[in-house]
Short mmCIF file of C-alpha atoms in Angstrom, two decimals:
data_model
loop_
_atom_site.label_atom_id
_atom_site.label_comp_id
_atom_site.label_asym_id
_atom_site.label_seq_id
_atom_site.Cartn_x
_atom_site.Cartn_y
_atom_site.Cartn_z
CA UNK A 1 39.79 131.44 -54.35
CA UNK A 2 39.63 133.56 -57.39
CA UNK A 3 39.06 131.45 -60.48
CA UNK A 4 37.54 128.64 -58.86
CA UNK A 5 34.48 126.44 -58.73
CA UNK A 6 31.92 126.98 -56.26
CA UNK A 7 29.49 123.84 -56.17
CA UNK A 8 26.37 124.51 -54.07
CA UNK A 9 23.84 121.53 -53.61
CA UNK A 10 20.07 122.77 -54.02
CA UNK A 11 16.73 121.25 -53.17
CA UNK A 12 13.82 122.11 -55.21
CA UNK A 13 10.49 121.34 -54.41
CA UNK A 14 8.08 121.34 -57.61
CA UNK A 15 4.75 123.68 -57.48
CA UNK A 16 4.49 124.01 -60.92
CA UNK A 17 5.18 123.88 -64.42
CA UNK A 18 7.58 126.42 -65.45
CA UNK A 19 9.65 127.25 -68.50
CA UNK A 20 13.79 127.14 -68.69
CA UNK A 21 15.40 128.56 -65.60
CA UNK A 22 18.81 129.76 -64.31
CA UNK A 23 20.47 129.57 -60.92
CA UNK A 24 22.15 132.48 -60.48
CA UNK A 25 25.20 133.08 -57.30
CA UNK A 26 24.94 136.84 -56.16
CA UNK A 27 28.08 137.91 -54.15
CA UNK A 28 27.33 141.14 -52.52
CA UNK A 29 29.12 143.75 -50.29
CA UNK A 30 27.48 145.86 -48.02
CA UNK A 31 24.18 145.19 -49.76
CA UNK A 32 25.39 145.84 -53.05
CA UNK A 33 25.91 143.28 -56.18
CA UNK A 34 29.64 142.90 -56.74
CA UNK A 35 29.59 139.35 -58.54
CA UNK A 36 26.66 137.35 -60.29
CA UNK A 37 27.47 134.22 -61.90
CA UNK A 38 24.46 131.91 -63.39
CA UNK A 39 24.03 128.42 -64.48
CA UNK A 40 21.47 126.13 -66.54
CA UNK A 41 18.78 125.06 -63.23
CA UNK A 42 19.08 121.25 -63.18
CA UNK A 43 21.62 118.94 -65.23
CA UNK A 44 21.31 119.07 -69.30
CA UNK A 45 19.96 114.73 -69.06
CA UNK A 46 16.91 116.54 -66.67
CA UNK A 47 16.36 120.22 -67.66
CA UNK A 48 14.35 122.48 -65.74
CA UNK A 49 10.89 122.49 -68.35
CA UNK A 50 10.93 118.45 -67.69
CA UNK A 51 10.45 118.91 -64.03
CA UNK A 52 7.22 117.53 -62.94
CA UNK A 53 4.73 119.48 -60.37
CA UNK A 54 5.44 117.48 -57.22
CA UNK A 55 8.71 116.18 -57.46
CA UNK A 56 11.45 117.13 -55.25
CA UNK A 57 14.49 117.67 -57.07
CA UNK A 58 18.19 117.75 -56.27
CA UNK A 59 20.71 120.08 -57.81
CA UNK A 60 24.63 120.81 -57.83
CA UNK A 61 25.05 123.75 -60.06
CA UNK A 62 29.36 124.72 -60.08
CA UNK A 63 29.23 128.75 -60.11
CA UNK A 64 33.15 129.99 -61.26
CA UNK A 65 34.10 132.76 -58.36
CA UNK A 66 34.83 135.96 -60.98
CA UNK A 67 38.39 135.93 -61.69
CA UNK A 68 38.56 139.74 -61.16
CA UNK A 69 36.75 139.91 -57.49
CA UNK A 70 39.01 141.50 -55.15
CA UNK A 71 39.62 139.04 -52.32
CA UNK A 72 36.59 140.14 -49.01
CA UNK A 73 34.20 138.54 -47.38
CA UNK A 74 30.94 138.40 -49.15
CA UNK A 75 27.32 137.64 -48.71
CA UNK A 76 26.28 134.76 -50.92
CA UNK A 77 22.64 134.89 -52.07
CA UNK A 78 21.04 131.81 -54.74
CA UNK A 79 18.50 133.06 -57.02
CA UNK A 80 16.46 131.86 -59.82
CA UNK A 81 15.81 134.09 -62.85
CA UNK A 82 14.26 132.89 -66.59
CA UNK A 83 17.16 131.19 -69.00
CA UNK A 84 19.42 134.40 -69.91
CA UNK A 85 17.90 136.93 -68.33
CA UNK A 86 18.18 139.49 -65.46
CA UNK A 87 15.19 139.73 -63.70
CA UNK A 88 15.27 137.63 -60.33
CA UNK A 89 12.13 135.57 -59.72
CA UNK A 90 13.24 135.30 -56.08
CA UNK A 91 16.06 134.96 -53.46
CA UNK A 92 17.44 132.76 -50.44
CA UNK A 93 20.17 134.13 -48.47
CA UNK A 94 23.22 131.45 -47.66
CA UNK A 95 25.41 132.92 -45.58
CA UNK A 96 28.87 134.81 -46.02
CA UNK A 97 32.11 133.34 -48.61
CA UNK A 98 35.69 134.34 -47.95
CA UNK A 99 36.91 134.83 -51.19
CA UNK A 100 40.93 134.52 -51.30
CA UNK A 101 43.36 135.76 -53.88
CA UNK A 102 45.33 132.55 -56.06
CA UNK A 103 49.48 133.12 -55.86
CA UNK A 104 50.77 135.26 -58.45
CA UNK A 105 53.89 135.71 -59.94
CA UNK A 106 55.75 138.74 -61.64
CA UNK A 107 59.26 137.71 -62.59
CA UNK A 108 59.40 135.30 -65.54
CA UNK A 109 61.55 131.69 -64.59
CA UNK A 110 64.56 131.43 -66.42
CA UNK A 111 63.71 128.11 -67.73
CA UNK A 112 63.47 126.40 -71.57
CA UNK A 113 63.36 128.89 -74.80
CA UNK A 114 62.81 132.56 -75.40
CA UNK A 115 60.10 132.79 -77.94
CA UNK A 116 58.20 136.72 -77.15
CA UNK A 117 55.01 135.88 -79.56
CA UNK A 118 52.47 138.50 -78.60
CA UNK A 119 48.67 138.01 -78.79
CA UNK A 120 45.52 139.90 -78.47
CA UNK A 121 44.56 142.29 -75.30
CA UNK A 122 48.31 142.96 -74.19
CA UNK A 123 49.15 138.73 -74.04
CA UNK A 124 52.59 137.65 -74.80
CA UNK A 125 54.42 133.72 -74.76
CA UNK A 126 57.74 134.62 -73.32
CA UNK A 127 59.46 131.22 -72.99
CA UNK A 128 57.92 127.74 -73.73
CA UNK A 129 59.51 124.40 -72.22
CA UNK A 130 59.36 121.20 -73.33
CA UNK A 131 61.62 118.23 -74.03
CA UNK A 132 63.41 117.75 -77.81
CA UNK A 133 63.24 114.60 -77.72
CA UNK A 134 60.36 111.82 -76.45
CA UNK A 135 60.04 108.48 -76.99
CA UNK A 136 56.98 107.37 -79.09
CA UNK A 137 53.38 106.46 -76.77
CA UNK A 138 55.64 108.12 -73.80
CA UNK A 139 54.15 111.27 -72.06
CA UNK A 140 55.53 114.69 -71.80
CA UNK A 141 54.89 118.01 -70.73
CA UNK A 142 54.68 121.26 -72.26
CA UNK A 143 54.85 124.63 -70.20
CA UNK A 144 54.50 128.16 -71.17
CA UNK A 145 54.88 131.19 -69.47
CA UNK A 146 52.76 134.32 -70.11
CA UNK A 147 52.75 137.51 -69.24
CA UNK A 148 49.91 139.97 -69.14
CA UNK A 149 49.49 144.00 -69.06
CA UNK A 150 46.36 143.59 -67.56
CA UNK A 151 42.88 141.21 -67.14
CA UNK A 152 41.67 140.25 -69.98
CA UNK A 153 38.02 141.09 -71.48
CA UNK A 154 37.49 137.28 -71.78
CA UNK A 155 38.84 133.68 -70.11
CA UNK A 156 41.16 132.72 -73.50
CA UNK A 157 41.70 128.67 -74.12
CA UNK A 158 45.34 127.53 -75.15
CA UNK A 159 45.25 125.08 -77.73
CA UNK A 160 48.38 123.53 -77.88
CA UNK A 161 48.74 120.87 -80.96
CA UNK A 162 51.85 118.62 -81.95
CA UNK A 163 51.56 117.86 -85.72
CA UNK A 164 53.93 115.72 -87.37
CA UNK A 165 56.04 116.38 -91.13
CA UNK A 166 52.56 116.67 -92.72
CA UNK A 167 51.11 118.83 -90.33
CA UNK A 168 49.06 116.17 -89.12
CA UNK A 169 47.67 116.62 -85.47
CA UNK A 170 49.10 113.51 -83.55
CA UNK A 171 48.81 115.14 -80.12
CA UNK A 172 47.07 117.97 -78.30
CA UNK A 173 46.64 119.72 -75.04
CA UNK A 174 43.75 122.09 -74.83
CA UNK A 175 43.21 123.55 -71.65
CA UNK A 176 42.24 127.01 -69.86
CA UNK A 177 46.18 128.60 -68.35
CA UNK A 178 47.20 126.86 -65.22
CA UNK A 179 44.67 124.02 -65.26
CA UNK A 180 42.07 126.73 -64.83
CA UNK A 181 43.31 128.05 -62.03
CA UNK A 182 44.27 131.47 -63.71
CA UNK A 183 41.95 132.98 -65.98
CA UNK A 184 42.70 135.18 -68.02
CA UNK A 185 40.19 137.89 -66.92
CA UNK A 186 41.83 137.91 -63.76
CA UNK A 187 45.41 138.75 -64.82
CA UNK A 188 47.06 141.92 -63.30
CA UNK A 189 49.28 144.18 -65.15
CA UNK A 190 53.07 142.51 -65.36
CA UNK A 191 52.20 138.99 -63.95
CA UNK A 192 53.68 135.96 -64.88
CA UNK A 193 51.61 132.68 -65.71
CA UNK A 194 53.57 129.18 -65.37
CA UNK A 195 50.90 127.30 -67.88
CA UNK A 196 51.67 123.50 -68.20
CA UNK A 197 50.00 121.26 -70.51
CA UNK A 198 50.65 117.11 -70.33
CA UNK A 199 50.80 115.78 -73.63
CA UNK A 200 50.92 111.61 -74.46
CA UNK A 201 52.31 110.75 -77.92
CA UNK A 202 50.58 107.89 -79.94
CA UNK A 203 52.61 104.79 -79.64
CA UNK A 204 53.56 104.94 -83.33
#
């Protein structure tokens, strides 16, 4: 799906000493790149430079499918390229990925406040919902509902805080819309994002 993690064990086998490197997913249609998502090769408590010539090491890189990929079949290729750049050092070809589109939504639930805040890139809050009244160390949630005119240039974090008469902090919910099931570069023009966020209030 759209959005979502892709976690692809890898073996490597150790010839030599080599500086930082990135694994990098390719998705590609009819032998063109349509998608190219990398990550840090090997875990940040045993980085790629502290692998040993001889060792056989085992990797799980989680590659994020591009929000914005239009839902095909794709050929999935893993490749290796030095820490932030471009150039591919080499290849392996692992078969074909069905990439499916998430459920969207384009008319706004008629559910808690209006509140029609507007953001950056075309983003507006159109109704928040949440209880007025919680008992204290109790748990609660929180949900707003966006609406987009389009995909975003970037994946936004909401960072919802409660803060007290003082404008203390004394509970928070930070979280990507939807769980991270909806990122915002993958909004369409018009759509509708039901965005909850579980809060638990200190006990005091």
């Amino acid at each position: 799906q759209v959005g979502a993690a892709l976690d692809v064990p890898l073996q490597w086998e150790v010839r030599a000493p080599l500086g930082p490197l990135d694994a990098v997913l390719l998705l590609r249609k009819n032998g063109g790149e349509v998608g190219r998502v990398a990550q840090p090769l090997g875990p940040m408590w045993y980085p790629r430079e502290s692998w040993t010539p001889g060792r056989t090491v085992r990797t799980q890189p989680s590659f994020t499918i591009p929000a914005n990929l239009p839902p095909d079949d794709y050929d999935v290729v893993i490749a290796i390229a030095p820490s932030g750049g471009s150039e591919l050092l080499g290849e392996a070809a692992l078969g074909s990925l069905v990439v499916k589109d998430r459920a969207r939504l384009f008319a706004a639930p008629d559910r808690g406040i209006p509140v029609d805040a507007r953001w950056a890139e075309g983003i507006s809050l159109l109704r928040v919902d949440a209880p007025v009244a919680v008992a204290p160390g109790a748990g609660f949630d929180a949900t707003l509902i966006w609406q987009a005119e389009g995909p975003a240039t970037r994946n936004w974090k909401i960072f919802l805080h409660l803060a007290d008469a003082a404008g203390e902090t004394r509970a928070q919910a930070d979280a990507f819309p939807a769980g991270g099931t909806a990122p915002s570069s993958g909004w369409r023009e018009g759509e509708v994002i039901v965005d909850t966020h579980a809060f638990t209030l200190p006990a005091d």
